[in-house]
Coordinates of C-alpha atoms and ligand atoms in Angstrom, one line a residue:
X1 CA 0.0 0.0 0.0
X2 CA 1.3 3.5 -0.8
X3 CA 2.7 5.4 2.1
X4 CA 0.5 8.4 2.8
X5 CA 1.4 11.2 5.3
X6 CA -1.5 12.7 7.4
X7 CA -1.6 15.9 9.4
X8 CA -1.7 15.2 13.1
X9 CA -5.2 16.6 14.2
X10 CA -6.5 17.7 17.6
X11 CA -8.1 14.7 19.3
X12 CA -12.0 14.5 19.3
X13 CA -13.4 14.0 22.8
X14 CA -16.3 11.6 22.8
X15 CA -18.1 9.1 25.0
X16 CA -17.5 6.1 22.8
X17 CA -15.6 5.2 19.7
X18 CA -17.2 2.4 17.7
X19 CA -14.6 0.4 15.5
X20 CA -16.4 -0.8 12.5
X21 CA -19.6 0.6 10.6
X22 CA -21.1 -2.8 9.8
X23 CA -24.7 -3.5 10.7
X24 CA -23.8 -4.2 14.3
X25 CA -21.6 -1.1 14.7
X26 CA -24.4 1.0 13.2
X27 CA -27.1 -0.4 15.5
X28 CA -24.6 0.1 18.4
X29 CA -24.8 3.8 17.7
X30 CA -28.6 3.6 18.0
X31 CA -28.6 1.8 21.3
X32 CA -25.8 4.1 22.7
X33 CA -27.9 7.1 21.6
X34 CA -30.9 5.9 23.8
X35 CA -28.4 5.8 26.6
X36 CA -27.3 9.3 26.0
X37 CA -23.8 8.0 25.1
X38 CA -22.3 10.1 22.1
X39 CA -20.4 8.1 19.6
X40 CA -17.9 8.4 16.8
X41 CA -17.6 5.7 14.3
X42 CA -14.5 4.6 12.3
X43 CA -14.3 2.1 9.3
X44 CA -11.5 1.3 7.1
X45 CA -13.9 1.0 4.1
X46 CA -15.0 4.1 2.3
X47 CA -18.6 3.4 3.1
X48 CA -20.8 2.1 5.9
X49 CA -22.4 -1.4 5.8
X50 CA -19.7 -3.8 6.5
X51 CA -20.1 -7.3 5.0
X52 CA -23.7 -6.4 4.0
X53 CA -22.6 -3.8 1.5
X54 CA -19.1 -5.3 0.6
X55 CA -20.0 -8.9 0.1
X56 CA -23.8 -9.1 -0.7
X57 CA -25.2 -5.6 -1.4
X58 CA -27.8 -6.7 -3.8
X59 CA -28.6 -10.1 -2.3
X60 CA -31.7 -10.6 -0.1
X61 CA -31.6 -11.1 3.8
X62 CA -34.7 -12.7 5.2
X63 CA -34.0 -13.1 8.9
X64 CA -34.0 -9.5 10.2
X65 CA -37.2 -9.2 12.7
X66 CA -40.1 -7.3 11.1
X67 CA -38.2 -6.8 7.8
X68 CA -39.4 -9.8 5.7
X69 CA -36.8 -9.1 3.1
X70 CA -34.1 -6.5 2.5
X71 CA -30.9 -6.5 0.5
X72 CA -27.6 -5.9 2.2
X73 CA -27.5 -2.3 0.9
X74 CA -31.0 -1.7 1.9
X75 CA -30.4 -2.8 5.4
X76 CA -27.4 -0.6 5.7
X77 CA -29.4 2.4 4.5
X78 CA -32.2 1.7 7.0
X79 CA -29.8 1.5 9.8
X80 CA -28.2 4.7 8.8
X81 CA -31.6 6.4 8.7
X82 CA -32.4 4.9 12.1
X83 CA -29.3 6.4 13.8
X84 CA -29.6 9.9 12.2
X85 CA -31.2 11.5 15.3
X86 CA -28.0 10.8 17.3
X87 CA -25.5 12.6 14.9
X88 CA -22.6 10.3 15.3
X89 CA -19.4 11.3 13.6
X90 CA -18.2 9.1 10.8
X91 CA -14.6 8.6 9.9
X92 CA -14.4 6.3 6.9
X93 CA -11.5 5.0 4.8
X94 CA -9.3 4.8 7.8
X95 CA -8.4 2.0 10.1
X96 CA -8.3 2.2 13.9
X97 CA -4.6 1.4 14.4
X98 CA -4.1 1.9 18.2
X99 CA -6.1 1.8 21.3
X100 CA -4.3 2.6 24.6
X101 CA -5.6 3.4 28.1
X102 CA -4.8 6.9 29.6
X103 CA -3.9 7.7 33.2
X104 CA -7.3 9.2 33.6
X105 CA -9.0 5.9 32.7
X106 CA -10.2 7.0 29.3
X107 CA -8.7 5.7 26.0
X108 CA -6.5 7.2 23.3
X109 CA -7.6 5.9 20.0
X110 CA -5.7 6.6 16.8
X111 CA -6.5 5.9 13.1
X112 CA -4.4 5.3 10.1
X113 CA -6.0 8.6 8.7
X114 CA -4.5 10.7 11.4
X115 CA -7.7 11.1 13.3
X116 CA -7.4 10.8 17.2
X117 CA -10.0 10.4 19.9
X118 CA -10.2 10.5 23.6
X119 CA -13.0 8.2 24.7
X120 CA -14.6 6.8 27.8
X121 CA -15.4 3.6 26.1
X122 CA -14.3 1.7 23.0
X123 CA -16.7 -0.7 21.2
X124 CA -15.0 -3.1 18.8
X125 CA -17.5 -4.0 16.0
X126 CA -14.9 -5.1 13.6
X127 CA -16.6 -8.1 12.2
X128 CA -14.5 -10.5 10.4
X129 CA -11.8 -7.8 10.4
X130 CA -10.7 -4.8 8.4
X131 CA -11.3 -5.2 4.7
X132 CA -8.1 -5.0 2.7
X133 CA -7.7 -5.1 -1.1
X134 CA -7.0 -8.5 -2.6
X135 CA -3.5 -8.4 -4.0
X136 CA -2.3 -9.7 -7.4
X137 CA 0.3 -12.4 -6.8
X138 CA 2.7 -11.4 -9.4
X139 CA 6.4 -10.9 -8.5
X140 CA 7.9 -7.4 -9.2
X141 CA 4.7 -5.3 -8.8
X142 CA 5.2 -4.1 -5.2
X143 CA 7.8 -1.3 -5.9
X144 CA 5.1 0.3 -8.2
X145 CA 2.3 0.5 -5.6
X146 CA 0.9 4.1 -5.4
X147 CA 2.8 5.3 -8.5
X148 CA 1.7 2.9 -11.3
X149 CA -0.1 0.1 -9.4
X150 CA -3.4 1.0 -7.6
X151 CA -5.8 -1.2 -5.7
X152 CA -8.7 1.2 -5.5
X153 CA -10.5 2.9 -8.4
X154 CA -10.6 6.3 -6.8
X155 CA -7.6 7.8 -8.6
X156 CA -8.6 6.5 -12.1
X157 CA -9.5 9.9 -13.5
X158 CA -5.9 11.0 -12.9
X159 CA -4.8 8.7 -15.7
X160 CA -6.9 10.3 -18.5
X161 CA -5.2 9.8 -21.9
X162 CA -2.9 7.1 -20.6
X163 CA -2.8 3.3 -21.2
X164 CA -4.9 1.8 -18.4
X165 CA -5.0 -1.9 -17.6
X166 CA -7.6 -3.1 -15.1
X167 CA -7.5 -6.6 -13.7
X168 CA -10.5 -8.2 -12.1
X169 CA -14.1 -9.4 -12.6
X170 CA -15.6 -7.5 -9.8
X171 CA -18.3 -4.8 -10.0
X172 CA -15.6 -2.3 -9.2
X173 CA -13.4 -3.6 -12.1
X174 CA -16.2 -3.3 -14.6
X175 CA -17.2 0.1 -13.3
X176 CA -13.5 1.3 -13.7
X177 CA -13.4 -0.1 -17.3
X178 CA -16.6 1.7 -18.1
X179 CA -15.4 5.0 -16.5
X180 CA -12.1 4.9 -18.3
X181 CA -13.6 3.7 -21.6
X182 CA -16.4 6.3 -22.0
X183 CA -15.8 9.5 -23.8
X184 CA -15.1 12.5 -21.6
X185 CA -12.5 14.3 -19.7
X186 CA -11.5 11.2 -17.7
X187 CA -11.3 8.9 -20.7
X188 CA -8.1 6.9 -20.7
X189 CA -6.0 6.6 -24.0
X190 CA -6.7 2.9 -24.0
X191 CA -8.4 0.5 -21.6
X192 CA -7.6 -3.2 -21.3
X193 CA -9.7 -5.3 -18.9
X194 CA -8.0 -8.6 -17.9
X195 CA -10.0 -11.3 -16.3
X196 CA -9.7 -15.1 -16.2
X197 CA -12.9 -15.6 -18.1
X198 CA -15.5 -13.5 -20.0
X199 CA -17.9 -13.4 -16.9
X200 CA -18.3 -10.4 -14.7
X201 CA -19.8 -9.7 -11.3
X202 CA -22.2 -6.9 -12.5
X203 CA -25.8 -6.4 -13.2
X204 CA -27.3 -6.7 -16.7
X205 CA -27.3 -3.0 -17.5
X206 CA -23.7 -2.5 -16.4
X207 CA -22.6 -5.5 -18.5
X208 CA -24.5 -4.1 -21.5
X209 CA -22.6 -0.8 -21.2
X210 CA -19.2 -2.8 -21.0
X211 CA -20.2 -4.8 -24.1
X212 CA -21.0 -1.6 -26.0
X213 CA -17.6 -0.3 -25.1
X214 CA -16.0 -3.5 -26.2
X215 CA -17.8 -3.6 -29.5
X216 CA -16.8 0.0 -30.2
X217 CA -13.1 -0.8 -29.4
X218 CA -13.0 1.6 -26.5
X219 CA -12.4 -1.4 -24.1
X220 CA -10.3 -4.4 -25.0
X221 CA -10.9 -7.6 -23.0
X222 CA -8.1 -10.1 -22.5
X223 CA -9.1 -13.4 -21.1
X224 CA -6.2 -14.9 -19.0
X225 CA -4.2 -14.8 -15.9
X226 CA -1.5 -12.2 -15.1
X227 CA 1.8 -13.9 -14.6
X228 CA 4.7 -11.5 -14.7
X229 CA 5.5 -7.7 -14.5
X230 CA 7.6 -6.3 -17.3
X231 CA 9.9 -3.5 -16.0
X232 CA 11.8 -1.1 -18.3
X233 CA 14.0 2.0 -17.3
X234 CA 12.6 1.7 -13.8
X235 CA 9.0 1.8 -14.9
X236 CA 6.3 -0.8 -15.1
X237 CA 6.0 -1.2 -18.8
X238 CA 3.6 -4.1 -19.2
X239 CA 1.8 -7.0 -17.6
X240 CA 2.4 -10.4 -19.0
X241 CA -0.9 -12.4 -19.3
X242 CA -1.2 -16.1 -19.9
X243 CA -4.1 -16.3 -22.1
X244 CA -6.8 -19.0 -22.0
X245 CA -5.5 -20.1 -25.3
X246 CA -2.2 -21.0 -23.6
X247 CA -0.2 -18.2 -25.2
X248 CA 1.5 -15.4 -23.2
X249 CA 1.2 -11.8 -24.3
X250 CA 2.5 -8.5 -22.9
X251 CA -0.1 -5.8 -22.4
X252 CA 1.6 -2.4 -22.4
X253 CA 0.5 0.0 -19.7
X254 CA 1.0 3.3 -17.8
X255 CA -1.3 2.5 -14.9
X256 CA -2.4 -0.8 -13.6
X257 CA -5.6 -1.1 -11.4
X258 CA -6.0 -4.4 -9.6
X259 CA -9.6 -4.5 -8.5
X260 CA -10.0 -8.1 -7.2
X261 CA -12.3 -7.2 -4.3
X262 CA -11.6 -7.1 -0.6
X263 CA -10.5 -9.7 2.0
X264 CA -11.0 -9.2 5.7
X265 CA -8.1 -9.3 8.2
X266 CA -8.4 -9.0 12.0
X267 CA -5.5 -6.6 11.7
X268 CA -4.6 -4.2 14.6
X269 CA -7.4 -5.4 16.8
X270 CA -5.2 -8.4 17.6
X271 CA -2.6 -6.2 19.1
X272 CA -4.8 -4.3 21.7
X273 CA -4.1 -6.8 24.5
X274 CA -7.6 -8.2 24.5
X275 CA -8.1 -11.8 25.4
X276 CA -8.7 -13.8 22.1
X277 CA -9.8 -17.3 21.3
X278 CA -9.2 -18.5 17.7
X279 CA -8.8 -14.8 16.6
X280 CA -12.1 -13.9 18.2
X281 CA -12.5 -11.4 21.1
X282 CA -13.6 -13.1 24.3
X283 CA -16.5 -11.3 26.0
X284 CA -18.6 -11.4 29.2
X285 CA -22.2 -12.0 27.9
X286 CA -23.8 -9.9 30.6
X287 CA -22.3 -6.7 29.1
X288 CA -20.2 -7.7 26.1
X289 CA -17.1 -6.2 27.8
X290 CA -13.8 -7.7 26.9
X291 CA -11.0 -8.7 29.2
X292 CA -10.0 -4.9 29.2
X293 CA -12.6 -3.0 31.3
X294 CA -14.1 -0.2 29.2
X295 CA -13.5 -2.0 25.8
X296 CA -16.5 -3.9 24.6
X297 CA -16.9 -6.2 21.5
X298 CA -20.1 -6.9 19.5
X299 CA -21.0 -8.7 16.3
X300 CA -19.0 -11.2 14.3
X301 CA -15.7 -10.2 16.0
X302 CA -16.6 -11.7 19.5
X303 CA -16.9 -15.1 20.9
X304 CA -18.8 -16.7 23.8
X305 CA -20.4 -20.1 24.4
X306 CA -23.3 -20.4 21.9
X307 CA -22.1 -17.6 19.7
X308 CA -23.7 -17.4 16.2
X309 CA -22.5 -15.0 13.6
X310 CA -25.9 -13.5 12.8
X311 CA -26.8 -9.8 12.5
X312 CA -29.8 -10.4 14.9
X313 CA -27.4 -11.8 17.6
X314 CA -25.1 -8.7 17.1
X315 CA -28.1 -6.4 17.7
X316 CA -28.8 -8.1 21.0
X317 CA -25.1 -7.8 22.0
X318 CA -25.1 -4.1 21.1
X319 CA -28.2 -3.4 23.3
X320 CA -26.6 -5.0 26.3
X321 CA -23.3 -3.4 25.7
X322 CA -25.0 0.0 25.4
X323 CA -26.7 -0.4 28.9
X324 CA -23.2 -1.2 30.4
X325 CA -21.6 1.8 28.6
X326 CA -24.4 4.0 29.8
X327 CA -23.6 3.2 33.4
X328 CA -19.9 3.7 32.7
X329 CA -20.5 7.2 31.1
X330 CA -23.2 8.3 33.5
X331 CA -22.3 6.6 36.8
X332 CA -24.5 8.6 39.0
X333 CA -27.6 8.1 37.1
X334 CA -30.2 5.5 37.8
X335 CA -31.2 3.9 34.6
X336 CA -34.6 2.2 34.8
X337 CA -35.6 0.5 31.6
X338 CA -37.6 2.8 29.3
X339 CA -39.6 2.0 26.1
X340 CA -39.3 3.9 22.9
X341 CA -43.1 3.6 22.7
X342 CA -43.9 5.5 25.8
X343 CA -40.8 7.3 27.2
X344 CA -40.9 11.2 26.6
X345 CA -37.2 11.3 27.4
X346 CA -36.5 8.8 24.6
X347 CA -38.8 10.7 22.3
X348 CA -36.8 13.8 22.9
X349 CA -33.5 12.0 22.1
X350 CA -35.1 10.5 18.9
X351 CA -36.4 13.9 17.9
X352 CA -39.9 12.6 17.5
X353 CA -43.2 14.2 18.6
X354 CA -44.5 12.7 21.8
Ligands
LIG1 P1 -19.0 -6.6 9.6 O1 -20.3 -6.6 8.8 O2 -17.9 -7.6 9.3 O3 -18.5 -5.1 9.7 C1 -17.3 -4.8 10.4 C2 -16.7 -3.6 9.9 O4 -15.5 -3.3 10.7 C3 -16.1 -3.6 8.5 O5 -16.8 -2.7 7.6 C4 -14.6 -3.5 8.7 O6 -14.0 -2.7 7.5 C5 -14.5 -2.7 9.9 N1 -13.3 -2.8 10.6 C6 -12.7 -4.0 11.1 N2 -11.5 -3.7 11.7 C7 -11.3 -2.3 11.7 C8 -10.4 -1.4 12.2 N3 -9.3 -1.8 12.8 N4 -10.6 -0.1 11.9 C9 -11.6 0.4 11.2 N5 -12.6 -0.5 10.7 C10 -12.5 -1.8 11.0 N6 -26.2 -12.7 8.6 C11 -27.6 -12.7 8.9 O7 -28.0 -12.6 10.0 N7 -28.5 -13.1 7.9 C12 -28.1 -13.3 6.5 O8 -28.9 -13.6 5.7 C13 -26.7 -13.2 6.3 N8 -26.3 -13.4 4.9 C14 -24.9 -13.4 4.7 C15 -24.5 -13.6 3.4 C16 -23.2 -13.6 3.2 C17 -22.6 -13.9 1.7 C18 -22.2 -13.3 4.2 C19 -20.7 -13.3 4.0 C20 -22.6 -13.1 5.5 C21 -24.0 -13.0 5.8 N9 -24.5 -12.9 7.1 C22 -25.8 -12.9 7.3 C23 -23.6 -12.6 8.1 C24 -23.5 -11.0 8.5 O9 -23.2 -10.4 7.3 C25 -22.6 -10.8 9.6 O10 -23.0 -11.4 10.8 C26 -22.6 -9.3 9.9 O11 -22.2 -8.6 8.8 C27 -21.8 -8.9 11.1 O12 -21.8 -7.5 11.3 P2 -20.7 -6.8 12.1 O13 -21.1 -5.4 12.1 O14 -20.3 -7.5 13.2 O15 -19.3 -7.0 11.1

């Protein structure tokens, strides 16, 4: 990954930092809000929704109570709408890299994007881990990462007029080929899409747009497997592709976009001194607190007897964690159970008419 430098910002003081904006991290914000706990949310992905959006955005989910069916994306959108009243801060496209207890009992939390927080509680809702781009296993590419090799489509427009090669059969790879191939200011000089077979993970309309660009010659498709990097005068000059016909050919390039999707890694969470069992965070099921007081873990990231990695289980965990964090943040306050149906206090917090 390219080395980026970030300004060191003043820390944001908050009640709780939620690590992960998957469905459980989002619902955690809602339950914390009902307990008058302010939250900031961080995710390494550029969008909220976790696995629901990253792995099955357009597939139906049938086992969310009172939602007979919703796609992964729809569920994430509904959760985002539900938490709106609580105005949580979102810090996307950055990974929580470090969590350390301060002398005053609060936590210093730092992200790869240079954002820092001082929080009374931390909720780890990191799911199966922080999503990292899948890398192309071809020797000799690493030195070009960030200059000629990119694993995210965001900088595509910077290569207008250049020879762009895109590797992958994902929705992102197809979208990048279309964006670079269509006429306009961002159009590349040439676009070659490399994938092992002529079959793409994209809806019908998107595939039709791609096919039109292929027919007009704006996008060339090469079926095969990248096998070598060709370097010339210190630059990445071409990608050697072993074709499905058994022949190898060099595809010349100025910029290579590898868009093979994302794979999750537990990542830095493993280094925060929390008790782990088979790379899952061990929790107490009364409060979903970890082995470190003040740090909680909810959703797919945790483990306890009987654990099931289901969204509805994560919602329950987030609810009990919020009650425990409410006591931590407001120690003097008696917290009788209140219903959103009848409590005027909760109505005020939710911003709804009584
Ligand atoms: P995730 O959704 O994994 O989100 C965790 C987030 O944390 C990620 O966005 C990640 O980038 C972020 N993160 C991790 N570490 C860091 C860090 N250090 N810094 C910043 N961000 C970090 N469940 C059901 O109940 N019903 C279903 O029908 C269903 N269908 C599924 C279908 C498929 C194909 C798959 C793969 C799963 C399905 N699941 C289903 C499981 C469900 O998606 C998970 O249980 C759910 O996503 C867990 O939510 P989560 O918020 O705990 O974690």
